[in-house]
mmCIF file of C-alpha atoms in Angstrom:
data_model
loop_
_atom_site.group_PDB
_atom_site.id
_atom_site.type_symbol
_atom_site.label_atom_id
_atom_site.label_comp_id
_atom_site.label_asym_id
_atom_site.label_seq_id
_atom_site.Cartn_x
_atom_site.Cartn_y
_atom_site.Cartn_z
ATOM 1 C CA MET A 13 -0.034 -0.053 -0.175
ATOM 2 C CA SER A 14 2.538 2.606 0.916
ATOM 3 C CA VAL A 15 4.485 1.707 -2.447
ATOM 4 C CA ASP A 16 1.283 2.557 -4.397
ATOM 5 C CA VAL A 17 1.273 5.840 -2.426
ATOM 6 C CA GLU A 18 4.542 6.724 -3.090
ATOM 7 C CA VAL A 19 3.827 6.155 -6.663
ATOM 8 C CA GLU A 20 0.831 8.191 -6.753
ATOM 9 C CA GLU A 21 3.031 10.818 -5.128
ATOM 10 C CA ALA A 22 5.813 10.742 -7.616
ATOM 11 C CA ARG A 23 2.820 11.016 -10.539
ATOM 12 C CA THR A 24 1.457 14.326 -8.854
ATOM 13 C CA ASP A 25 5.047 15.701 -8.391
ATOM 14 C CA LYS A 26 5.640 15.357 -11.849
ATOM 15 C CA ARG A 27 2.126 16.758 -13.102
ATOM 16 C CA VAL A 28 2.891 19.681 -10.708
ATOM 17 C CA ALA A 29 6.195 19.922 -11.814
ATOM 18 C CA ALA A 30 5.195 20.352 -15.837
ATOM 19 C CA ILE A 31 2.301 22.665 -14.799
ATOM 20 C CA LEU A 32 4.601 24.923 -13.070
ATOM 21 C CA VAL A 33 7.225 24.887 -15.882
ATOM 22 C CA SER A 34 4.652 25.176 -18.527
ATOM 23 C CA LEU A 35 3.193 28.492 -16.866
ATOM 24 C CA ALA A 36 6.445 30.082 -16.142
ATOM 25 C CA LEU A 37 7.310 29.468 -20.487
ATOM 26 C CA ALA A 38 3.865 30.698 -20.926
ATOM 27 C CA ALA A 39 4.249 33.649 -19.039
ATOM 28 C CA ASN A 40 7.644 34.359 -20.407
ATOM 29 C CA ASN A 41 6.118 34.183 -23.836
ATOM 30 C CA ALA A 42 3.440 36.304 -23.109
ATOM 31 C CA GLY A 43 6.097 39.166 -21.400
ATOM 32 C CA ALA A 44 7.741 39.355 -24.555
ATOM 33 C CA TYR A 45 4.628 39.673 -27.048
ATOM 34 C CA ALA A 46 3.369 42.156 -24.345
ATOM 35 C CA LEU A 47 6.789 44.031 -24.416
ATOM 36 C CA SER A 48 6.406 44.263 -28.459
ATOM 37 C CA ILE A 49 3.094 45.390 -28.183
ATOM 38 C CA VAL A 50 3.666 48.456 -25.707
ATOM 39 C CA ALA A 51 6.983 49.193 -27.669
ATOM 40 C CA ALA A 52 5.180 49.584 -30.699
ATOM 41 C CA ARG A 53 2.397 52.021 -29.330
ATOM 42 C CA LEU A 54 5.119 53.732 -27.548
ATOM 43 C CA LEU A 55 8.318 54.165 -29.936
ATOM 44 C CA ALA A 56 8.013 55.794 -33.247
ATOM 45 C CA PRO A 57 8.332 53.257 -36.305
ATOM 46 C CA SER A 58 12.053 53.777 -36.662
ATOM 47 C CA ALA A 59 13.062 53.456 -33.003
ATOM 48 C CA PHE A 60 10.545 50.328 -32.728
ATOM 49 C CA GLY A 61 12.501 48.954 -35.303
ATOM 50 C CA GLU A 62 15.740 49.789 -33.812
ATOM 51 C CA LEU A 63 14.587 47.768 -30.649
ATOM 52 C CA SER A 64 13.184 44.824 -32.514
ATOM 53 C CA SER A 65 16.497 44.270 -34.409
ATOM 54 C CA LEU A 66 18.280 44.116 -30.921
ATOM 55 C CA LEU A 67 15.982 42.032 -29.263
ATOM 56 C CA ALA A 68 16.129 39.551 -32.543
ATOM 57 C CA VAL A 69 20.008 39.716 -31.641
ATOM 58 C CA LEU A 70 19.589 39.003 -28.244
ATOM 59 C CA VAL A 71 17.573 36.122 -28.685
ATOM 60 C CA ILE A 72 20.478 34.440 -30.894
ATOM 61 C CA GLY A 73 22.863 36.163 -28.449
ATOM 62 C CA VAL A 74 21.623 33.903 -25.803
ATOM 63 C CA VAL A 75 22.235 30.674 -27.471
ATOM 64 C CA PRO A 76 25.522 29.872 -25.872
ATOM 65 C CA ALA A 77 23.165 29.944 -22.725
ATOM 66 C CA MET A 78 20.721 27.098 -23.747
ATOM 67 C CA GLY A 79 23.876 24.924 -24.707
ATOM 68 C CA LEU A 80 25.338 25.350 -21.171
ATOM 69 C CA GLN A 81 21.930 24.654 -19.609
ATOM 70 C CA THR A 82 21.814 21.710 -21.541
ATOM 71 C CA VAL A 83 25.283 20.453 -20.901
ATOM 72 C CA VAL A 84 25.192 21.418 -17.283
ATOM 73 C CA ALA A 85 21.658 19.467 -16.576
ATOM 74 C CA LEU A 86 23.038 16.339 -18.021
ATOM 75 C CA ARG A 87 26.281 16.284 -15.734
ATOM 76 C CA VAL A 88 24.382 16.998 -12.870
ATOM 77 C CA ALA A 89 21.803 14.300 -13.552
ATOM 78 C CA ARG A 90 24.524 11.824 -14.611
ATOM 79 C CA LYS A 91 26.585 12.582 -11.269
ATOM 80 C CA PRO A 92 26.306 14.836 -8.288
ATOM 81 C CA GLN A 93 28.928 17.695 -9.592
ATOM 82 C CA ASP A 94 30.549 20.337 -7.668
ATOM 83 C CA SER A 95 28.588 23.104 -8.303
ATOM 84 C CA GLY A 96 31.380 25.510 -7.326
ATOM 85 C CA THR A 97 33.363 24.047 -10.428
ATOM 86 C CA LEU A 98 30.051 24.411 -12.652
ATOM 87 C CA LEU A 99 29.810 28.054 -11.689
ATOM 88 C CA ALA A 100 33.385 28.586 -13.021
ATOM 89 C CA LEU A 101 32.350 26.832 -16.166
ATOM 90 C CA GLY A 102 29.279 29.621 -16.408
ATOM 91 C CA LEU A 103 31.351 32.376 -15.685
ATOM 92 C CA THR A 104 33.804 31.505 -18.165
ATOM 93 C CA THR A 105 31.587 30.912 -20.589
ATOM 94 C CA SER A 106 29.561 34.145 -19.860
ATOM 95 C CA ALA A 107 32.633 35.901 -19.803
ATOM 96 C CA ILE A 108 33.631 34.750 -23.152
ATOM 97 C CA VAL A 109 30.140 35.612 -24.826
ATOM 98 C CA ALA A 110 30.136 39.144 -23.308
ATOM 99 C CA THR A 111 33.800 39.863 -24.433
ATOM 100 C CA ILE A 112 32.696 38.793 -28.093
ATOM 101 C CA GLY A 113 29.478 40.814 -27.709
ATOM 102 C CA LEU A 114 31.467 44.129 -26.884
ATOM 103 C CA LEU A 115 34.010 43.308 -29.997
ATOM 104 C CA LEU A 116 30.945 42.841 -32.698
ATOM 105 C CA ALA A 117 29.333 46.267 -31.254
ATOM 106 C CA PRO A 118 30.726 48.193 -33.791
ATOM 107 C CA VAL A 119 29.392 46.048 -36.362
ATOM 108 C CA LEU A 120 25.838 45.750 -35.273
ATOM 109 C CA VAL A 121 26.279 49.727 -35.275
ATOM 110 C CA PHE A 122 26.825 49.559 -38.664
ATOM 111 C CA VAL A 123 24.442 46.683 -39.626
ATOM 112 C CA LEU A 124 21.614 47.689 -38.009
ATOM 113 C CA HIS A 125 22.131 51.353 -38.955
ATOM 114 C CA LEU A 126 22.562 52.418 -34.927
ATOM 115 C CA ASP A 127 22.515 56.151 -34.167
ATOM 116 C CA SER A 128 24.855 55.360 -31.206
ATOM 117 C CA VAL A 129 26.736 52.527 -29.842
ATOM 118 C CA VAL A 130 25.288 52.496 -26.793
ATOM 119 C CA PRO A 131 22.672 50.197 -27.218
ATOM 120 C CA ALA A 132 25.170 47.406 -28.639
ATOM 121 C CA LEU A 133 27.213 47.817 -25.814
ATOM 122 C CA LEU A 134 24.169 47.539 -23.542
ATOM 123 C CA LEU A 135 23.462 44.377 -25.355
ATOM 124 C CA ALA A 136 26.735 42.781 -25.096
ATOM 125 C CA VAL A 137 26.521 43.658 -20.800
ATOM 126 C CA THR A 138 23.184 41.959 -20.847
ATOM 127 C CA LEU A 139 24.345 38.674 -22.874
ATOM 128 C CA GLY A 140 26.634 38.294 -19.789
ATOM 129 C CA PRO A 141 24.163 37.233 -17.209
ATOM 130 C CA LEU A 142 21.714 35.990 -19.346
ATOM 131 C CA THR A 143 24.677 33.649 -20.274
ATOM 132 C CA LEU A 144 25.102 32.556 -17.019
ATOM 133 C CA LEU A 145 21.429 32.209 -15.995
ATOM 134 C CA GLY A 146 21.458 28.782 -18.262
ATOM 135 C CA LEU A 147 24.031 27.403 -15.741
ATOM 136 C CA PHE A 148 21.739 28.148 -12.864
ATOM 137 C CA HIS A 149 18.489 26.462 -15.360
ATOM 138 C CA GLY A 150 20.985 23.444 -15.626
ATOM 139 C CA LEU A 151 21.984 23.270 -12.047
ATOM 140 C CA LEU A 152 18.071 23.350 -11.168
ATOM 141 C CA GLN A 153 16.983 20.975 -13.898
ATOM 142 C CA GLY A 154 19.483 18.526 -13.784
ATOM 143 C CA SER A 155 18.825 18.040 -9.869
ATOM 144 C CA GLY A 156 15.182 17.807 -10.517
ATOM 145 C CA ARG A 157 14.258 20.870 -8.492
ATOM 146 C CA PHE A 158 11.540 21.975 -11.025
ATOM 147 C CA ALA A 159 9.595 23.851 -8.751
ATOM 148 C CA LEU A 160 12.336 26.138 -8.014
ATOM 149 C CA LEU A 161 13.128 26.102 -11.912
ATOM 150 C CA ALA A 162 10.017 27.498 -12.630
ATOM 151 C CA GLY A 163 10.255 30.086 -10.270
ATOM 152 C CA LEU A 164 13.808 31.159 -11.528
ATOM 153 C CA MET A 165 12.082 31.349 -14.901
ATOM 154 C CA ALA A 166 9.303 33.343 -13.852
ATOM 155 C CA LEU A 167 11.899 35.469 -12.097
ATOM 156 C CA GLU A 168 13.494 35.578 -15.266
ATOM 157 C CA GLY A 169 10.642 36.871 -17.307
ATOM 158 C CA ALA A 170 10.054 39.500 -14.464
ATOM 159 C CA GLY A 171 13.373 40.870 -14.897
ATOM 160 C CA LYS A 172 13.741 41.134 -17.977
ATOM 161 C CA VAL A 173 10.610 42.103 -19.050
ATOM 162 C CA GLY A 174 9.474 44.483 -16.327
ATOM 163 C CA GLY A 175 13.174 46.074 -16.457
ATOM 164 C CA SER A 176 12.197 46.526 -20.158
ATOM 165 C CA LEU A 177 9.238 48.167 -19.795
ATOM 166 C CA ILE A 178 10.847 50.443 -17.053
ATOM 167 C CA GLY A 179 13.785 51.496 -19.298
ATOM 168 C CA LEU A 180 11.122 52.188 -22.015
ATOM 169 C CA LEU A 181 9.039 54.523 -20.066
ATOM 170 C CA ILE A 182 11.619 56.250 -18.468
ATOM 171 C CA GLY A 183 14.167 56.533 -21.260
ATOM 172 C CA GLY A 184 11.460 56.580 -24.062
ATOM 173 C CA ASP A 185 13.737 54.577 -26.459
ATOM 174 C CA ALA A 186 15.804 51.277 -27.143
ATOM 175 C CA THR A 187 18.659 52.453 -25.089
ATOM 176 C CA GLY A 188 16.535 52.959 -22.035
ATOM 177 C CA ALA A 189 14.491 49.424 -22.883
ATOM 178 C CA LEU A 190 17.894 47.380 -23.087
ATOM 179 C CA ALA A 191 19.463 49.434 -20.047
ATOM 180 C CA GLY A 192 16.244 47.984 -18.053
ATOM 181 C CA THR A 193 17.130 44.554 -19.747
ATOM 182 C CA ALA A 194 20.392 44.612 -18.157
ATOM 183 C CA ILE A 195 19.696 45.973 -15.149
ATOM 184 C CA GLY A 196 16.915 43.180 -14.903
ATOM 185 C CA SER A 197 19.118 40.439 -15.795
ATOM 186 C CA TYR A 198 21.743 41.174 -13.209
ATOM 187 C CA LEU A 199 18.687 40.892 -10.624
ATOM 188 C CA VAL A 200 17.935 37.633 -11.676
ATOM 189 C CA ILE A 201 21.422 36.600 -11.738
ATOM 190 C CA LEU A 202 21.525 37.339 -8.048
ATOM 191 C CA CYS A 203 18.158 35.374 -7.462
ATOM 192 C CA GLY A 204 19.733 32.167 -9.250
ATOM 193 C CA TRP A 205 23.006 32.484 -7.462
ATOM 194 C CA VAL A 206 20.816 32.560 -4.055
ATOM 195 C CA LEU A 207 18.620 29.549 -5.120
ATOM 196 C CA CYS A 208 21.766 27.465 -6.257
ATOM 197 C CA GLY A 209 22.978 27.405 -2.931
ATOM 198 C CA ARG A 210 25.247 30.573 -2.886
ATOM 199 C CA GLN A 211 28.124 28.461 -4.253
ATOM 200 C CA ARG A 212 31.636 30.309 -4.881
ATOM 201 C CA PRO A 213 33.805 29.551 -8.118
ATOM 202 C CA ARG A 214 36.390 26.798 -7.990
ATOM 203 C CA LYS A 215 39.224 26.080 -10.683
ATOM 204 C CA ALA A 216 37.621 23.267 -12.792
ATOM 205 C CA GLY A 217 38.623 21.579 -16.268
ATOM 206 C CA TRP A 218 37.352 23.678 -19.127
ATOM 207 C CA HIS A 219 34.630 21.677 -21.270
ATOM 208 C CA ALA A 220 34.690 23.962 -24.273
ATOM 209 C CA GLY A 221 33.938 20.840 -26.879
ATOM 210 C CA GLU A 222 30.529 19.886 -25.002
ATOM 211 C CA VAL A 223 29.235 23.746 -24.518
ATOM 212 C CA LEU A 224 30.259 24.479 -28.367
ATOM 213 C CA HIS A 225 28.817 21.010 -29.532
ATOM 214 C CA ALA A 226 25.230 21.923 -27.680
ATOM 215 C CA ALA A 227 25.167 25.263 -28.775
ATOM 216 C CA GLN A 228 25.756 24.797 -32.342
ATOM 217 C CA ALA A 229 22.767 22.294 -32.076
ATOM 218 C CA MET A 230 20.639 24.673 -30.326
ATOM 219 C CA LEU A 231 21.524 27.562 -32.748
ATOM 220 C CA ALA A 232 20.899 25.648 -35.830
ATOM 221 C CA LEU A 233 17.034 24.593 -34.121
ATOM 222 C CA VAL A 234 16.567 28.635 -33.218
ATOM 223 C CA LEU A 235 17.254 29.238 -36.658
ATOM 224 C CA LEU A 236 14.819 26.743 -37.851
ATOM 225 C CA VAL A 237 12.272 27.749 -36.101
ATOM 226 C CA ASN A 238 12.620 31.506 -37.539
ATOM 227 C CA LEU A 239 14.194 31.035 -40.661
ATOM 228 C CA ASP A 240 10.987 30.565 -42.899
ATOM 229 C CA LEU A 241 10.025 34.184 -41.507
ATOM 230 C CA VAL A 242 13.020 35.387 -42.432
ATOM 231 C CA LEU A 243 12.689 33.901 -46.066
ATOM 232 C CA ALA A 244 9.281 34.911 -46.397
ATOM 233 C CA ARG A 245 10.326 38.284 -45.552
ATOM 234 C CA HIS A 246 12.693 38.324 -48.591
ATOM 235 C CA THR A 247 10.852 36.534 -51.374
ATOM 236 C CA LEU A 248 7.703 37.431 -51.001
ATOM 237 C CA PRO A 249 5.461 40.745 -51.514
ATOM 238 C CA ALA A 250 4.933 42.724 -48.333
ATOM 239 C CA THR A 251 1.149 42.194 -48.377
ATOM 240 C CA GLU A 252 2.081 38.135 -48.448
ATOM 241 C CA ALA A 253 4.940 38.329 -46.087
ATOM 242 C CA GLY A 254 2.710 40.073 -43.821
ATOM 243 C CA GLU A 255 0.258 37.664 -43.969
ATOM 244 C CA TYR A 256 3.443 34.826 -43.344
ATOM 245 C CA ALA A 257 4.120 36.545 -40.480
ATOM 246 C CA LEU A 258 0.612 35.790 -38.996
ATOM 247 C CA GLY A 259 0.711 32.253 -39.750
ATOM 248 C CA ALA A 260 4.561 32.157 -38.148
ATOM 249 C CA ILE A 261 3.149 32.787 -35.202
ATOM 250 C CA VAL A 262 1.060 29.736 -35.134
ATOM 251 C CA THR A 263 4.256 27.781 -35.900
ATOM 252 C CA LYS A 264 5.658 29.307 -32.516
ATOM 253 C CA ILE A 265 2.227 28.310 -30.284
ATOM 254 C CA ALA A 266 2.965 24.912 -32.104
ATOM 255 C CA TYR A 267 6.836 24.805 -31.333
ATOM 256 C CA TRP A 268 6.451 26.238 -27.654
ATOM 257 C CA LEU A 269 3.442 24.151 -26.479
ATOM 258 C CA PRO A 270 5.391 21.417 -25.479
ATOM 259 C CA GLN A 271 8.413 22.717 -24.223
ATOM 260 C CA ALA A 272 7.746 21.814 -21.131
ATOM 261 C CA VAL A 273 8.098 18.128 -21.789
ATOM 262 C CA GLY A 274 11.798 18.667 -22.879
ATOM 263 C CA VAL A 275 12.576 20.593 -19.746
ATOM 264 C CA LEU A 276 11.208 17.768 -17.724
ATOM 265 C CA VAL A 277 12.466 14.645 -19.537
ATOM 266 C CA LEU A 278 16.401 16.353 -20.304
ATOM 267 C CA PRO A 279 17.926 15.054 -17.318
ATOM 268 C CA ARG A 280 16.159 11.466 -17.361
ATOM 269 C CA PHE A 281 17.751 11.221 -21.018
ATOM 270 C CA ALA A 282 21.235 11.282 -19.240
ATOM 271 C CA ASN A 283 20.525 7.757 -18.604
ATOM 272 C CA GLY A 284 20.811 5.651 -21.274
ATOM 273 C CA ASP A 285 18.480 3.225 -20.029
ATOM 274 C CA ASP A 286 16.056 5.633 -19.107
ATOM 275 C CA ARG A 287 16.499 7.560 -22.094
ATOM 276 C CA ARG A 288 15.456 4.464 -24.440
ATOM 277 C CA ARG A 289 12.265 3.899 -22.052
ATOM 278 C CA ILE A 290 11.079 7.674 -22.141
ATOM 279 C CA LEU A 291 11.785 8.796 -25.655
ATOM 280 C CA PRO A 292 8.742 7.303 -26.904
ATOM 281 C CA ALA A 293 6.534 8.525 -24.169
ATOM 282 C CA ALA A 294 8.050 12.147 -24.811
ATOM 283 C CA LEU A 295 7.448 12.058 -28.317
ATOM 284 C CA ALA A 296 4.008 10.857 -27.853
ATOM 285 C CA VAL A 297 2.870 13.760 -25.427
ATOM 286 C CA CYS A 298 4.431 16.363 -27.961
ATOM 287 C CA ALA A 299 2.021 14.662 -30.482
ATOM 288 C CA ALA A 300 -0.848 14.631 -28.476
ATOM 289 C CA LEU A 301 -0.406 18.465 -27.521
ATOM 290 C CA ASP A 302 0.262 19.623 -31.145
ATOM 291 C CA ALA A 303 -2.579 17.518 -32.361
ATOM 292 C CA PHE A 304 -4.716 19.913 -30.852
ATOM 293 C CA VAL A 305 -2.640 23.042 -32.668
ATOM 294 C CA LEU A 306 -3.314 20.932 -35.782
ATOM 295 C CA PHE A 307 -6.857 20.571 -35.447
ATOM 296 C CA VAL A 308 -7.991 23.869 -34.562
ATOM 297 C CA SER A 309 -5.893 25.187 -37.590
ATOM 298 C CA LEU A 310 -7.750 22.764 -39.777
ATOM 299 C CA VAL A 311 -11.415 23.615 -37.975
ATOM 300 C CA PHE A 312 -10.767 27.235 -38.186
ATOM 301 C CA GLY A 313 -8.645 27.702 -41.195
ATOM 302 C CA SER A 314 -7.999 31.046 -42.577
ATOM 303 C CA ARG A 315 -9.987 32.678 -39.941
ATOM 304 C CA LEU A 316 -7.703 32.076 -37.289
ATOM 305 C CA LEU A 317 -5.516 34.993 -38.969
ATOM 306 C CA SER A 318 -8.305 37.521 -38.953
ATOM 307 C CA PHE A 319 -8.642 36.486 -34.900
ATOM 308 C CA ILE A 320 -4.773 36.550 -34.407
ATOM 309 C CA GLY A 321 -4.085 39.791 -36.746
ATOM 310 C CA GLY A 322 -7.997 41.717 -36.616
ATOM 311 C CA SER A 323 -9.999 42.461 -39.492
ATOM 312 C CA GLY A 324 -7.541 43.631 -42.024
ATOM 313 C CA TYR A 325 -7.137 39.932 -42.488
ATOM 314 C CA ALA A 326 -10.379 38.874 -42.922
ATOM 315 C CA ALA A 327 -10.307 37.981 -46.430
ATOM 316 C CA SER A 328 -7.097 35.808 -46.488
ATOM 317 C CA THR A 329 -7.416 32.438 -47.808
ATOM 318 C CA MET A 330 -3.874 31.344 -46.804
ATOM 319 C CA PRO A 331 -4.171 27.963 -45.157
ATOM 320 C CA VAL A 332 -2.949 27.901 -41.796
ATOM 321 C CA TRP A 333 -2.572 24.001 -40.881
ATOM 322 C CA PRO A 334 0.794 23.889 -42.568
ATOM 323 C CA PHE A 335 2.288 26.213 -40.174
ATOM 324 C CA ALA A 336 0.975 24.354 -37.377
ATOM 325 C CA LEU A 337 2.180 21.078 -38.902
ATOM 326 C CA ALA A 338 5.869 23.024 -39.372
ATOM 327 C CA GLY A 339 5.958 23.924 -35.428
ATOM 328 C CA SER A 340 4.565 20.474 -34.412
ATOM 329 C CA MET A 341 7.485 18.774 -36.455
ATOM 330 C CA LEU A 342 9.853 21.455 -34.766
ATOM 331 C CA ALA A 343 8.718 20.144 -31.189
ATOM 332 C CA LEU A 344 9.472 16.438 -31.798
ATOM 333 C CA VAL A 345 12.731 17.521 -33.666
ATOM 334 C CA GLN A 346 13.971 19.200 -30.413
ATOM 335 C CA ILE A 347 13.081 16.072 -27.971
ATOM 336 C CA LEU A 348 14.893 14.094 -30.188
ATOM 337 C CA LEU A 349 17.895 16.502 -30.363
ATOM 338 C CA PHE A 350 17.859 16.651 -26.444
ATOM 339 C CA SER A 351 18.034 12.639 -26.919
ATOM 340 C CA ARG A 352 21.210 12.651 -29.344
ATOM 341 C CA LEU A 353 22.846 15.447 -27.339
ATOM 342 C CA ALA A 354 22.657 13.488 -24.017
ATOM 343 C CA ALA A 355 24.203 10.376 -26.119
ATOM 344 C CA GLY A 356 27.051 12.456 -27.329
ATOM 345 C CA ASP A 357 26.061 11.879 -30.999
ATOM 346 C CA ARG A 358 27.493 14.563 -32.893
ATOM 347 C CA ARG A 359 25.765 13.510 -36.330
ATOM 348 C CA VAL A 360 22.696 15.586 -35.333
ATOM 349 C CA THR A 361 24.690 18.747 -35.306
ATOM 350 C CA VAL A 362 25.216 18.107 -38.866
ATOM 351 C CA LEU A 363 21.813 17.203 -39.509
ATOM 352 C CA MET A 364 20.393 20.314 -38.058
ATOM 353 C CA TRP A 365 22.782 22.559 -39.995
ATOM 354 C CA THR A 366 22.193 20.665 -43.159
ATOM 355 C CA THR A 367 18.318 21.246 -43.091
ATOM 356 C CA VAL A 368 19.137 25.300 -42.395
ATOM 357 C CA VAL A 369 21.244 25.305 -45.705
ATOM 358 C CA VAL A 370 18.754 23.115 -47.758
ATOM 359 C CA GLU A 371 15.624 25.209 -46.439
ATOM 360 C CA THR A 372 17.332 28.351 -47.269
ATOM 361 C CA VAL A 373 18.625 27.083 -50.882
ATOM 362 C CA LEU A 374 15.134 25.579 -51.625
ATOM 363 C CA VAL A 375 12.971 28.762 -51.087
ATOM 364 C CA THR A 376 15.436 31.466 -52.513
ATOM 365 C CA ALA A 377 16.248 29.604 -55.811
ATOM 366 C CA TRP A 378 12.812 27.835 -56.175
ATOM 367 C CA LEU A 379 9.929 27.574 -53.677
ATOM 368 C CA HIS A 380 9.195 30.912 -53.291
ATOM 369 C CA SER A 381 6.006 31.976 -55.839
ATOM 370 C CA SER A 382 3.597 32.161 -52.822
ATOM 371 C CA ALA A 383 3.393 31.721 -48.728
ATOM 372 C CA VAL A 384 1.928 28.247 -49.112
ATOM 373 C CA GLN A 385 5.072 27.383 -51.422
ATOM 374 C CA VAL A 386 7.505 28.839 -48.367
ATOM 375 C CA VAL A 387 5.423 26.994 -45.350
ATOM 376 C CA THR A 388 5.514 23.525 -47.138
ATOM 377 C CA VAL A 389 9.117 23.471 -47.425
ATOM 378 C CA ALA A 390 9.232 24.274 -43.763
ATOM 379 C CA ALA A 391 7.121 21.961 -42.880
ATOM 380 C CA CYS A 392 8.842 19.172 -45.197
ATOM 381 C CA CYS A 393 12.561 19.970 -43.680
ATOM 382 C CA ALA A 394 11.380 20.076 -40.216
ATOM 383 C CA GLY A 395 9.742 16.914 -40.992
ATOM 384 C CA GLY A 396 12.602 14.727 -42.740
ATOM 385 C CA LEU A 397 14.731 16.489 -39.786
ATOM 386 C CA ALA A 398 12.184 14.440 -37.242
ATOM 387 C CA LEU A 399 12.341 11.586 -39.162
ATOM 388 C CA SER A 400 16.364 11.601 -39.886
ATOM 389 C CA GLY A 401 16.520 12.262 -36.060
ATOM 390 C CA ALA A 402 14.155 9.004 -35.008
ATOM 391 C CA VAL A 403 16.692 6.889 -37.605
ATOM 392 C CA LEU A 404 19.498 7.859 -35.983
ATOM 393 C CA GLU A 405 17.937 7.112 -32.527
ATOM 394 C CA TRP A 406 16.579 3.852 -33.902
ATOM 395 C CA ARG A 407 19.969 2.820 -35.162
ATOM 396 C CA SER A 408 21.396 3.456 -32.020
ATOM 397 C CA ARG A 409 19.513 0.971 -30.348
ATOM 398 C CA ARG A 410 20.184 -1.590 -32.787
ATOM 399 C CA LYS A 411 23.890 -1.576 -31.975
#
């Protein structure tokens, strides 16, 4: 009887953890959208474009944090690690990322046509704490402290978005917003350090290969989630590209909806037997969640566009379900990617980047006469990548 009670409690804990992590992720995404809406209303179009482009660079700049989180979570899950040595790894990684950001600041001024170098410098200063935040996420994730992880995620959203909004209201421009982002990020880092035990950094070996491999793979995934939107903007007429941008929101909904699954199962993937047993269930849960998004997009069709974007898109006939399918395939890709990273399979990085190149070439060279063609390429590439990852997984089990 006591065994049954313990099993039921464990299941309840997992359900609660999944709910908490899902809520934290949803709140972060909602906060990011809210920031964009407020900024669009407060800033002139040119200033809003400047801030949006800088925030897009920030999304790419935090990819090393994602790689760091993955490596740390797997290391902690496999074997209890000295948090002090991992803190040293995180500090070193964040210092390198921040330094690269500072060196590239003049390039950003040129590429983004900024009036001042200050916003680019503030972005670089922000990359340091956000990279270190990946370490604290990994420590909590790898040790299964998901309630604390959800709390830290919520604090991250409040610190970044809240700081950005305050800075935007005070400064009234991109510089003020990024200053607020930087201050909020450093406050979140302090909270993360406290939650993880206030460890002191201790000298440790530098696991550059692991972090670089994970960061490369995560960067390719981030690019695939956003690549079709960029290619559509480049190849389609302005009006059709605007409709495509609305459809891409459905892609991101389908991609982000099962995010909590990846957060919860990654530590379990550290053990080979657990990984082989849990992976099918994780993929099934992702597929079930995204089946709902696909069903809604099939039932309501292009009416979803007017619901998302307003009456100006009421006349659109662009199908929405291919966007939901693309996002669903990318959600499966993420789970398979975590599994292959946990297994130390370097081939998955080659597959990811090959898909980025193939999608770019297909759209820019041939298949760009309509939004349907572009999203079909995106969905097929994501589906092919998911199938390739499944084949890698299947072959590894037969060895």
